Amino acid sequence: MKPISLRARLALWMVVVEALLLAVFTAVTVLILQNLQNQQIEDTLHLSASELNAVIDVRDGQYAAAVSETAVVRSRGVMAWILSLDGEVALTIGSADNADLPDSLPPSGQSGDGKLPDGEPARYFVTPLSEGSRQLGTLVLAIPVGDSQLFTQQMGLGLLIAVPIVLLLSILGGIFLAGRALQPVAAITHTAQKINAENLSHRLDLTLPEDEIGQLAQTFNAMLERIDRAFERERQLTSDVSHELRTPLGMLKTQLSLARSRPREAAALLQMMADMEGDVDRMTRLVEQMLTLARVEQRGLTQLEPLDCAQLLQEVVDELRLSAQEHDVTLQLTLPPQIGFFLLADSVCLRQVFVNLIENGIKYSPPGGVVGVTAVRHWQQISISVTNEGAGIPSENIPHLFERFYRVDDARARATGGFGLGLAIAKAIVEAHGGSIVVESEPDKGSTFTVQLPAAD
């Protein structure tokens, strides 16, 4: 069976709910109307009984009432039989002149339903006729209720006729409104069907209010934007890795071809093998860096443990001090006393960040320069700055500094064996810790890389 569309289901549910509400409304309306009519009839009978009890004159066994004094009772449509103490009809008022007293009456002081001699339904009320504490007879009052019952029946019939019409209009209106409401969803579906890995440029161009559908469209566009950026990064990564591997692979193939071209002395072969080993090492470092970057970006960091950042910085500085001396560069570590620099971190990854930043500072500092490492804490934020006195970074290069395979000085980076991945890896690791990394630089004055990390109690 073909599944029911969401539009049809929304319209169906709306009609079902509306039908239940209309049924309850109809029943309650008829019930309230009946209760109001019954209460009005009861009030009319009781009021008329009180008025007749006051105007009927009983003298020497004779019952009389002036016509003018019973006019109000007659105007209400009430008829009355006045019975003597022995149960005989002594006086009639209104239409009771032409009607016999019913055989079956409700008990004294109560009302009940019955029929008039002509078959019309009526409400009867029996009450004593008294003067003070002396009973003079019995009042039997009746009021026709046929018109009231007919009105109630017509009202109920009208509601029963109106309900199906309202439901039919609701079905048509529900289908129309559901279609209008779900039109953006259809647009989202149509756009999603046109998207593939080669074409992620489609976006939803819809003017929608800030409701659930509007938020869905915005979320869908944002998702497409993230996917587009991710695919673009992957395409760029593939292109960059291919470019980076092409050179060492080409040199490796050249060395192998030369080695096989003619017999050579052992020393020459050993030199060629050493060159090939260097190319293999270069490719190995590239693959290792790419694996590290992919692991951090895709899976994040899972082994977070309490870490004393001050101790880690001290270890990294001690480890790189010999390399700084070889470059005639001074390493300085500044840590405020009695300040807690604890955080939750992956010590291996975080060590890689600071090693990379300090090595870059040493690499690009002039002889006799100073690379300063400073850590400060601002409430729940730890800030680590690495400053060098190098040539600085041009302002147009700073926005691209943390991109993959980006090199400010491509020739110098290749000469030092860099791939332009160190800062991209550092940024990914810092952000995986919930922090950030920024750079400030001025030409001929050096650069400062600042890492912000959330502190732990």
Short mmCIF file of C-alpha atoms in Angstrom, two decimals:
data_model
loop_
_atom_site.label_atom_id
_atom_site.label_comp_id
_atom_site.label_asym_id
_atom_site.label_seq_id
_atom_site.Cartn_x
_atom_site.Cartn_y
_atom_site.Cartn_z
CA MET A 1 0.00 0.00 0.00
CA LYS A 2 1.13 3.50 -0.77
CA PRO A 3 1.94 5.30 2.49
CA ILE A 4 -0.29 8.21 3.49
CA SER A 5 1.42 11.54 2.93
CA LEU A 6 2.21 13.83 5.82
CA ARG A 7 -0.17 16.44 4.41
CA ALA A 8 -3.06 13.95 4.38
CA ARG A 9 -2.22 12.77 7.89
CA LEU A 10 -2.13 16.33 9.24
CA ALA A 11 -5.49 17.09 7.62
CA LEU A 12 -6.96 13.80 8.88
CA TRP A 13 -5.80 14.36 12.43
CA MET A 14 -7.13 17.92 12.38
CA VAL A 15 -10.53 16.70 11.17
CA VAL A 16 -10.67 13.91 13.76
CA VAL A 17 -9.83 16.31 16.58
CA GLU A 18 -12.29 18.88 15.27
CA ALA A 19 -15.04 16.23 14.94
CA LEU A 20 -14.54 15.22 18.58
CA LEU A 21 -14.62 18.86 19.68
CA LEU A 22 -17.77 19.56 17.65
CA ALA A 23 -19.48 16.45 19.03
CA VAL A 24 -18.69 17.52 22.58
CA PHE A 25 -19.78 21.09 21.78
CA THR A 26 -23.11 19.88 20.31
CA ALA A 27 -23.87 17.61 23.24
CA VAL A 28 -22.96 20.23 25.81
CA THR A 29 -24.93 22.95 23.97
CA VAL A 30 -28.11 20.82 23.78
CA LEU A 31 -27.74 19.74 27.41
CA ILE A 32 -27.27 23.31 28.63
CA LEU A 33 -30.21 24.48 26.55
CA GLN A 34 -32.45 21.77 27.96
CA ASN A 35 -31.38 22.58 31.51
CA LEU A 36 -32.04 26.28 30.97
CA GLN A 37 -35.50 25.59 29.54
CA ASN A 38 -36.38 23.20 32.37
CA GLN A 39 -35.18 25.68 34.95
CA GLN A 40 -37.19 28.46 33.32
CA ILE A 41 -40.33 26.29 33.25
CA GLU A 42 -39.86 25.33 36.90
CA ASP A 43 -39.40 28.96 37.89
CA THR A 44 -42.52 29.95 35.93
CA LEU A 45 -44.62 27.26 37.64
CA HIS A 46 -43.41 28.14 41.14
CA LEU A 47 -43.88 31.85 40.58
CA SER A 48 -47.37 31.35 39.17
CA ALA A 49 -48.29 29.07 42.10
CA SER A 50 -47.21 31.74 44.58
CA GLU A 51 -49.19 34.42 42.75
CA LEU A 52 -52.36 32.26 42.57
CA ASN A 53 -52.03 31.33 46.21
CA ALA A 54 -52.13 35.05 46.99
CA VAL A 55 -55.07 36.06 44.77
CA ILE A 56 -57.52 33.15 45.16
CA ASP A 57 -60.27 33.98 47.65
CA VAL A 58 -61.95 31.13 49.57
CA ARG A 59 -65.20 31.95 51.40
CA ASP A 60 -67.86 29.54 52.60
CA GLY A 61 -66.44 26.79 50.40
CA GLN A 62 -66.49 29.01 47.32
CA TYR A 63 -63.25 29.65 45.36
CA ALA A 64 -62.89 32.83 43.33
CA ALA A 65 -60.16 34.90 41.66
CA ALA A 66 -60.50 38.16 39.80
CA VAL A 67 -59.71 37.96 36.09
CA SER A 68 -57.39 40.95 36.32
CA GLU A 69 -55.41 39.36 39.10
CA THR A 70 -54.77 36.17 37.12
CA ALA A 71 -53.96 37.89 33.83
CA VAL A 72 -50.22 37.69 34.37
CA VAL A 73 -50.43 33.95 35.06
CA ARG A 74 -52.49 33.38 31.92
CA SER A 75 -50.06 35.48 29.85
CA ARG A 76 -47.32 33.02 30.72
CA GLY A 77 -49.34 30.20 29.17
CA VAL A 78 -49.97 28.61 32.57
CA MET A 79 -53.27 26.82 33.22
CA ALA A 80 -54.46 25.90 36.71
CA TRP A 81 -57.02 23.73 38.44
CA ILE A 82 -57.98 24.67 42.02
CA LEU A 83 -59.18 21.64 43.95
CA SER A 84 -61.25 21.76 47.07
CA LEU A 85 -60.33 19.82 50.19
CA ASP A 86 -62.36 16.84 48.96
CA GLY A 87 -60.46 16.81 45.61
CA GLU A 88 -63.13 18.30 43.42
CA VAL A 89 -62.32 20.96 40.81
CA ALA A 90 -63.58 24.20 42.31
CA LEU A 91 -61.99 26.72 39.94
CA THR A 92 -60.05 26.74 36.66
CA ILE A 93 -57.76 29.40 35.26
CA GLY A 94 -56.59 29.89 31.69
CA SER A 95 -56.93 27.03 29.20
CA ALA A 96 -57.87 24.68 32.03
CA ASP A 97 -61.49 25.75 31.40
CA ASN A 98 -61.54 23.46 28.38
CA ALA A 99 -59.32 20.69 29.69
CA ASP A 100 -59.97 17.88 32.10
CA LEU A 101 -57.75 17.29 35.08
CA PRO A 102 -55.28 14.46 34.34
CA ASP A 103 -55.73 11.23 36.22
CA SER A 104 -52.04 10.91 37.08
CA LEU A 105 -50.44 13.82 38.93
CA PRO A 106 -47.08 14.18 40.69
CA PRO A 107 -47.01 14.26 44.50
CA SER A 108 -47.76 17.50 46.30
CA GLY A 109 -44.85 19.93 46.22
CA GLN A 110 -43.27 18.28 43.17
CA SER A 111 -43.41 18.64 39.40
CA GLY A 112 -43.64 16.05 36.69
CA ASP A 113 -44.10 15.55 32.97
CA GLY A 114 -47.35 14.53 31.33
CA LYS A 115 -49.67 15.31 28.46
CA LEU A 116 -52.62 17.58 27.99
CA PRO A 117 -55.94 16.16 26.69
CA ASP A 118 -54.95 17.19 23.14
CA GLY A 119 -51.75 15.16 23.44
CA GLU A 120 -49.34 18.10 23.79
CA PRO A 121 -46.56 17.47 26.33
CA ALA A 122 -46.77 19.58 29.47
CA ARG A 123 -45.08 20.07 32.83
CA TYR A 124 -47.35 19.76 35.91
CA PHE A 125 -46.80 21.18 39.37
CA VAL A 126 -48.89 20.36 42.45
CA THR A 127 -48.77 22.52 45.58
CA PRO A 128 -51.16 23.15 48.51
CA LEU A 129 -53.49 26.17 48.49
CA SER A 130 -53.15 27.61 51.98
CA GLU A 131 -53.66 30.66 54.08
CA GLY A 132 -51.17 30.83 56.87
CA SER A 133 -51.06 27.34 58.39
CA ARG A 134 -54.57 26.44 57.21
CA GLN A 135 -54.85 24.40 54.03
CA LEU A 136 -57.70 25.49 51.80
CA GLY A 137 -57.25 23.11 48.88
CA THR A 138 -54.77 22.13 46.17
CA LEU A 139 -53.28 23.99 43.22
CA VAL A 140 -52.53 22.00 40.06
CA LEU A 141 -50.62 24.05 37.49
CA ALA A 142 -49.58 23.01 33.99
CA ILE A 143 -47.60 24.67 31.21
CA PRO A 144 -47.25 23.31 27.66
CA VAL A 145 -43.64 22.47 26.77
CA GLY A 146 -44.10 21.41 23.18
CA ASP A 147 -42.66 24.63 21.77
CA SER A 148 -39.61 24.39 24.06
CA GLN A 149 -38.96 20.78 23.12
CA LEU A 150 -39.40 21.61 19.45
CA PHE A 151 -36.87 24.43 19.74
CA THR A 152 -34.37 22.11 21.43
CA GLN A 153 -34.88 19.48 18.76
CA GLN A 154 -34.46 22.01 15.97
CA MET A 155 -31.33 23.34 17.60
CA GLY A 156 -29.87 19.83 17.88
CA LEU A 157 -30.87 19.02 14.30
CA GLY A 158 -29.27 22.25 13.09
CA LEU A 159 -26.04 21.41 14.86
CA LEU A 160 -26.08 17.89 13.43
CA ILE A 161 -26.46 19.32 9.93
CA ALA A 162 -23.81 22.00 10.51
CA VAL A 163 -21.18 19.61 11.88
CA PRO A 164 -20.65 17.61 8.63
CA ILE A 165 -20.53 20.84 6.63
CA VAL A 166 -17.94 22.29 9.00
CA LEU A 167 -15.94 19.06 8.84
CA LEU A 168 -16.01 19.07 5.04
CA LEU A 169 -14.79 22.66 4.96
CA SER A 170 -12.16 21.73 7.54
CA ILE A 171 -10.91 18.90 5.35
CA LEU A 172 -10.53 21.21 2.37
CA GLY A 173 -8.99 23.97 4.47
CA GLY A 174 -6.72 21.51 6.30
CA ILE A 175 -5.38 20.06 3.05
CA PHE A 176 -4.76 23.56 1.71
CA LEU A 177 -3.10 24.85 4.88
CA ALA A 178 -1.04 21.68 5.33
CA GLY A 179 0.14 22.02 1.74
CA ARG A 180 1.13 25.64 2.33
CA ALA A 181 2.87 24.77 5.59
CA LEU A 182 4.75 21.82 4.08
CA GLN A 183 5.72 23.57 0.86
CA PRO A 184 9.17 24.51 2.27
CA VAL A 185 9.69 20.86 3.24
CA ALA A 186 9.01 19.87 -0.37
CA ALA A 187 11.56 22.49 -1.46
CA ILE A 188 14.08 21.04 1.00
CA THR A 189 13.43 17.55 -0.37
CA HIS A 190 13.81 18.74 -3.97
CA THR A 191 17.07 20.51 -3.14
CA ALA A 192 18.41 17.48 -1.26
CA GLN A 193 17.69 15.25 -4.26
CA LYS A 194 19.86 17.47 -6.47
CA ILE A 195 22.84 17.39 -4.13
CA ASN A 196 25.73 14.99 -4.60
CA ALA A 197 29.41 14.92 -3.76
CA GLU A 198 30.28 16.80 -6.95
CA ASN A 199 27.69 19.55 -6.52
CA LEU A 200 27.18 20.95 -3.02
CA SER A 201 26.50 24.52 -4.08
CA HIS A 202 22.68 24.33 -3.88
CA ARG A 203 21.04 26.31 -1.08
CA LEU A 204 17.47 26.93 0.00
CA ASP A 205 16.42 30.39 -1.18
CA LEU A 206 13.22 30.67 0.87
CA THR A 207 11.76 33.66 2.67
CA LEU A 208 10.35 32.03 5.79
CA PRO A 209 9.39 33.30 9.25
CA GLU A 210 11.38 32.30 12.31
CA ASP A 211 9.23 29.25 13.01
CA GLU A 212 10.04 25.53 13.04
CA ILE A 213 10.08 25.29 9.23
CA GLY A 214 12.21 28.41 8.94
CA GLN A 215 14.66 27.03 11.49
CA LEU A 216 14.72 23.73 9.59
CA ALA A 217 15.59 25.55 6.36
CA GLN A 218 18.34 27.54 8.07
CA THR A 219 19.71 24.39 9.69
CA PHE A 220 19.64 22.62 6.32
CA ASN A 221 21.56 25.45 4.66
CA ALA A 222 24.07 25.51 7.50
CA MET A 223 24.49 21.74 7.20
CA LEU A 224 25.08 22.07 3.44
CA GLU A 225 27.63 24.79 4.12
CA ARG A 226 29.51 22.57 6.59
CA ILE A 227 29.39 19.59 4.24
CA ASP A 228 30.57 21.77 1.35
CA ARG A 229 33.48 23.06 3.41
CA ALA A 230 34.33 19.53 4.55
CA PHE A 231 34.31 18.19 0.99
CA GLU A 232 36.33 21.17 -0.16
CA ARG A 233 38.88 20.49 2.57
CA GLU A 234 39.06 16.84 1.57
CA ARG A 235 39.50 17.73 -2.09
CA GLN A 236 42.16 20.26 -1.16
CA LEU A 237 43.80 17.72 1.12
CA THR A 238 43.91 15.12 -1.64
CA SER A 239 45.38 17.64 -4.03
CA ASP A 240 47.96 18.86 -1.50
CA VAL A 241 49.01 15.38 -0.41
CA SER A 242 49.34 14.32 -4.04
CA HIS A 243 51.46 17.39 -4.71
CA GLU A 244 53.64 16.81 -1.65
CA LEU A 245 54.15 13.12 -2.40
CA ARG A 246 54.85 13.68 -6.08
CA THR A 247 58.26 15.29 -5.46
CA PRO A 248 59.79 12.64 -3.13
CA LEU A 249 58.27 9.82 -5.18
CA GLY A 250 59.69 11.34 -8.38
CA MET A 251 63.12 11.74 -6.78
CA LEU A 252 62.94 8.20 -5.42
CA LYS A 253 62.10 6.85 -8.87
CA THR A 254 64.92 8.90 -10.38
CA GLN A 255 67.43 7.56 -7.88
CA LEU A 256 66.31 3.99 -8.54
CA SER A 257 66.54 4.50 -12.30
CA LEU A 258 70.06 5.94 -11.98
CA ALA A 259 71.13 3.10 -9.73
CA ARG A 260 69.98 0.56 -12.29
CA SER A 261 71.25 2.42 -15.36
CA ARG A 262 74.86 1.22 -15.06
CA PRO A 263 77.25 -0.39 -12.58
CA ARG A 264 78.38 1.98 -9.87
CA GLU A 265 80.86 1.97 -7.05
CA ALA A 266 79.67 0.99 -3.56
CA ALA A 267 80.19 4.50 -2.19
CA ALA A 268 77.99 6.02 -4.93
CA LEU A 269 75.29 3.41 -4.35
CA LEU A 270 75.37 4.06 -0.60
CA GLN A 271 74.97 7.79 -1.20
CA MET A 272 72.05 7.17 -3.54
CA MET A 273 70.46 4.85 -0.96
CA ALA A 274 70.90 7.51 1.71
CA ASP A 275 69.15 10.03 -0.55
CA MET A 276 66.33 7.55 -1.15
CA GLU A 277 66.07 6.92 2.58
CA GLY A 278 65.70 10.66 3.11
CA ASP A 279 62.85 10.76 0.61
CA VAL A 280 61.15 7.85 2.37
CA ASP A 281 61.55 9.58 5.73
CA ARG A 282 60.01 12.72 4.28
CA MET A 283 56.99 10.78 3.03
CA THR A 284 56.73 9.00 6.37
CA ARG A 285 56.65 12.30 8.27
CA LEU A 286 54.00 13.63 5.90
CA VAL A 287 51.80 10.56 6.35
CA GLU A 288 52.23 10.66 10.14
CA GLN A 289 51.27 14.33 10.27
CA MET A 290 48.25 13.75 8.05
CA LEU A 291 47.11 10.83 10.23
CA THR A 292 47.46 12.97 13.36
CA LEU A 293 45.48 15.82 11.80
CA ALA A 294 42.74 13.48 10.53
CA ARG A 295 42.48 11.70 13.89
CA VAL A 296 42.12 14.94 15.86
CA GLU A 297 39.63 16.54 13.43
CA GLN A 298 37.43 13.48 13.03
CA ARG A 299 37.49 11.75 16.40
CA GLY A 300 38.60 14.51 18.73
CA LEU A 301 40.41 13.73 21.97
CA THR A 302 39.21 10.88 24.16
CA GLN A 303 42.00 10.42 26.72
CA LEU A 304 41.80 13.62 28.75
CA GLU A 305 43.60 13.53 32.08
CA PRO A 306 44.53 16.13 34.71
CA LEU A 307 47.72 17.85 33.57
CA ASP A 308 50.04 20.42 35.13
CA CYS A 309 50.60 22.74 32.18
CA ALA A 310 53.49 24.51 33.94
CA GLN A 311 55.35 21.23 34.36
CA LEU A 312 54.69 20.31 30.72
CA LEU A 313 56.07 23.66 29.51
CA GLN A 314 59.15 23.23 31.70
CA GLU A 315 59.79 19.77 30.22
CA VAL A 316 59.36 21.01 26.63
CA VAL A 317 61.69 23.98 27.19
CA ASP A 318 64.36 21.74 28.77
CA GLU A 319 64.00 19.31 25.86
CA LEU A 320 64.47 22.03 23.22
CA ARG A 321 67.14 24.05 25.00
CA LEU A 322 69.98 22.20 23.23
CA SER A 323 68.40 22.85 19.83
CA ALA A 324 68.10 26.55 20.75
CA GLN A 325 71.79 26.67 21.68
CA GLU A 326 72.73 25.15 18.32
CA HIS A 327 70.86 28.02 16.63
CA ASP A 328 72.38 30.56 19.04
CA VAL A 329 68.91 31.33 20.43
CA THR A 330 68.02 31.83 24.10
CA LEU A 331 64.95 30.10 25.53
CA GLN A 332 63.15 31.85 28.41
CA LEU A 333 60.25 30.39 30.40
CA THR A 334 58.21 32.72 32.62
CA LEU A 335 55.76 31.21 35.12
CA PRO A 336 54.09 33.22 37.91
CA PRO A 337 54.69 31.63 41.33
CA GLN A 338 51.90 29.95 43.30
CA ILE A 339 49.52 29.87 40.34
CA GLY A 340 47.69 26.66 39.42
CA PHE A 341 48.00 25.78 35.74
CA PHE A 342 46.04 22.54 35.82
CA LEU A 343 43.80 21.49 32.95
CA LEU A 344 42.18 18.39 31.45
CA ALA A 345 44.21 17.49 28.39
CA ASP A 346 45.84 14.87 26.22
CA SER A 347 49.44 15.38 27.32
CA VAL A 348 50.97 13.83 24.18
CA CYS A 349 48.96 16.01 21.79
CA LEU A 350 49.39 19.16 23.86
CA ARG A 351 53.14 18.55 24.06
CA GLN A 352 53.17 18.37 20.25
CA VAL A 353 51.54 21.83 20.09
CA PHE A 354 54.12 23.54 22.29
CA VAL A 355 57.03 21.68 20.69
CA ASN A 356 55.86 22.87 17.28
CA LEU A 357 55.41 26.50 18.38
CA ILE A 358 58.74 26.69 20.19
CA GLU A 359 60.60 24.92 17.36
CA ASN A 360 59.13 27.42 14.88
CA GLY A 361 60.25 30.25 17.17
CA ILE A 362 63.78 28.84 17.28
CA LYS A 363 63.83 28.16 13.53
CA TYR A 364 62.79 31.68 12.53
CA SER A 365 64.71 33.65 15.18
CA PRO A 366 67.99 35.32 14.19
CA PRO A 367 71.26 34.32 15.93
CA GLY A 368 71.38 35.88 19.34
CA GLY A 369 67.60 36.15 19.47
CA VAL A 370 65.30 35.20 22.34
CA VAL A 371 62.27 32.89 22.29
CA GLY A 372 60.05 33.63 25.27
CA VAL A 373 57.44 31.24 26.68
CA THR A 374 55.00 32.84 29.13
CA ALA A 375 52.02 31.34 30.97
CA VAL A 376 49.38 33.36 32.82
CA ARG A 377 45.97 32.49 34.25
CA HIS A 378 42.87 34.67 34.02
CA TRP A 379 40.19 33.08 36.21
CA GLN A 380 39.25 29.86 34.38
CA GLN A 381 41.43 30.54 31.33
CA ILE A 382 45.11 29.64 30.90
CA SER A 383 47.03 31.67 28.32
CA ILE A 384 50.40 30.45 26.96
CA SER A 385 52.34 32.78 24.68
CA VAL A 386 55.38 31.89 22.54
CA THR A 387 57.23 34.97 21.27
CA ASN A 388 60.14 35.11 18.83
CA GLU A 389 62.26 37.93 17.41
CA GLY A 390 62.18 36.80 13.80
CA ALA A 391 61.34 38.67 10.62
CA GLY A 392 57.62 38.57 11.39
CA ILE A 393 54.73 37.52 9.20
CA PRO A 394 53.17 39.79 6.57
CA SER A 395 49.62 40.78 7.45
CA GLU A 396 48.18 39.28 4.24
CA ASN A 397 49.54 35.85 5.26
CA ILE A 398 48.17 35.76 8.79
CA PRO A 399 44.53 34.74 7.88
CA HIS A 400 45.90 31.67 6.04
CA LEU A 401 48.57 30.73 8.55
CA PHE A 402 46.65 27.80 10.10
CA GLU A 403 45.53 26.29 6.80
CA ARG A 404 46.89 22.94 5.66
CA PHE A 405 50.08 23.02 3.58
CA TYR A 406 50.24 26.80 3.77
CA ARG A 407 53.76 28.25 3.83
CA VAL A 408 54.62 31.92 4.21
CA ASP A 409 58.01 31.33 2.54
CA ASP A 410 57.58 28.19 0.45
CA ALA A 411 61.22 27.88 -0.58
CA ARG A 412 62.50 28.26 2.99
CA ALA A 413 59.90 25.84 4.37
CA ARG A 414 60.89 23.14 1.87
CA ALA A 415 64.54 23.71 2.69
CA THR A 416 63.86 23.08 6.37
CA GLY A 417 61.75 20.01 5.62
CA GLY A 418 58.38 21.51 6.55
CA PHE A 419 55.07 20.66 4.93
CA GLY A 420 52.96 23.52 6.27
CA LEU A 421 50.99 21.18 8.55
CA GLY A 422 52.44 22.03 11.94
CA LEU A 423 50.21 25.02 12.69
CA ALA A 424 47.13 23.28 11.23
CA ILE A 425 47.76 20.35 13.59
CA ALA A 426 48.34 22.72 16.52
CA LYS A 427 45.06 24.55 15.82
CA ALA A 428 43.10 21.28 15.57
CA ILE A 429 44.53 20.00 18.87
CA VAL A 430 43.92 23.27 20.73
CA GLU A 431 40.32 23.50 19.48
CA ALA A 432 39.76 19.85 20.42
CA HIS A 433 40.68 20.90 23.99
CA GLY A 434 38.03 23.65 23.84
CA GLY A 435 40.60 26.40 23.38
CA SER A 436 41.84 28.75 20.69
CA ILE A 437 45.12 29.84 19.12
CA VAL A 438 45.87 33.26 17.61
CA VAL A 439 48.93 35.01 16.22
CA GLU A 440 50.12 38.60 16.35
CA SER A 441 53.03 39.69 14.20
CA GLU A 442 54.78 42.76 12.87
CA PRO A 443 57.40 42.73 10.13
CA ASP A 444 60.97 42.90 11.51
CA LYS A 445 59.66 42.74 15.10
CA GLY A 446 58.78 39.08 15.54
CA SER A 447 55.64 37.10 16.19
CA THR A 448 53.63 35.96 19.18
CA PHE A 449 51.48 32.81 19.16
CA THR A 450 48.97 32.69 22.02
CA VAL A 451 47.15 29.52 23.08
CA GLN A 452 44.04 29.88 25.27
CA LEU A 453 42.93 26.75 27.18
CA PRO A 454 40.17 26.24 29.78
CA ALA A 455 41.57 25.64 33.26
CA ALA A 456 40.54 22.77 35.50
CA ASP A 457 39.90 22.95 39.25
#
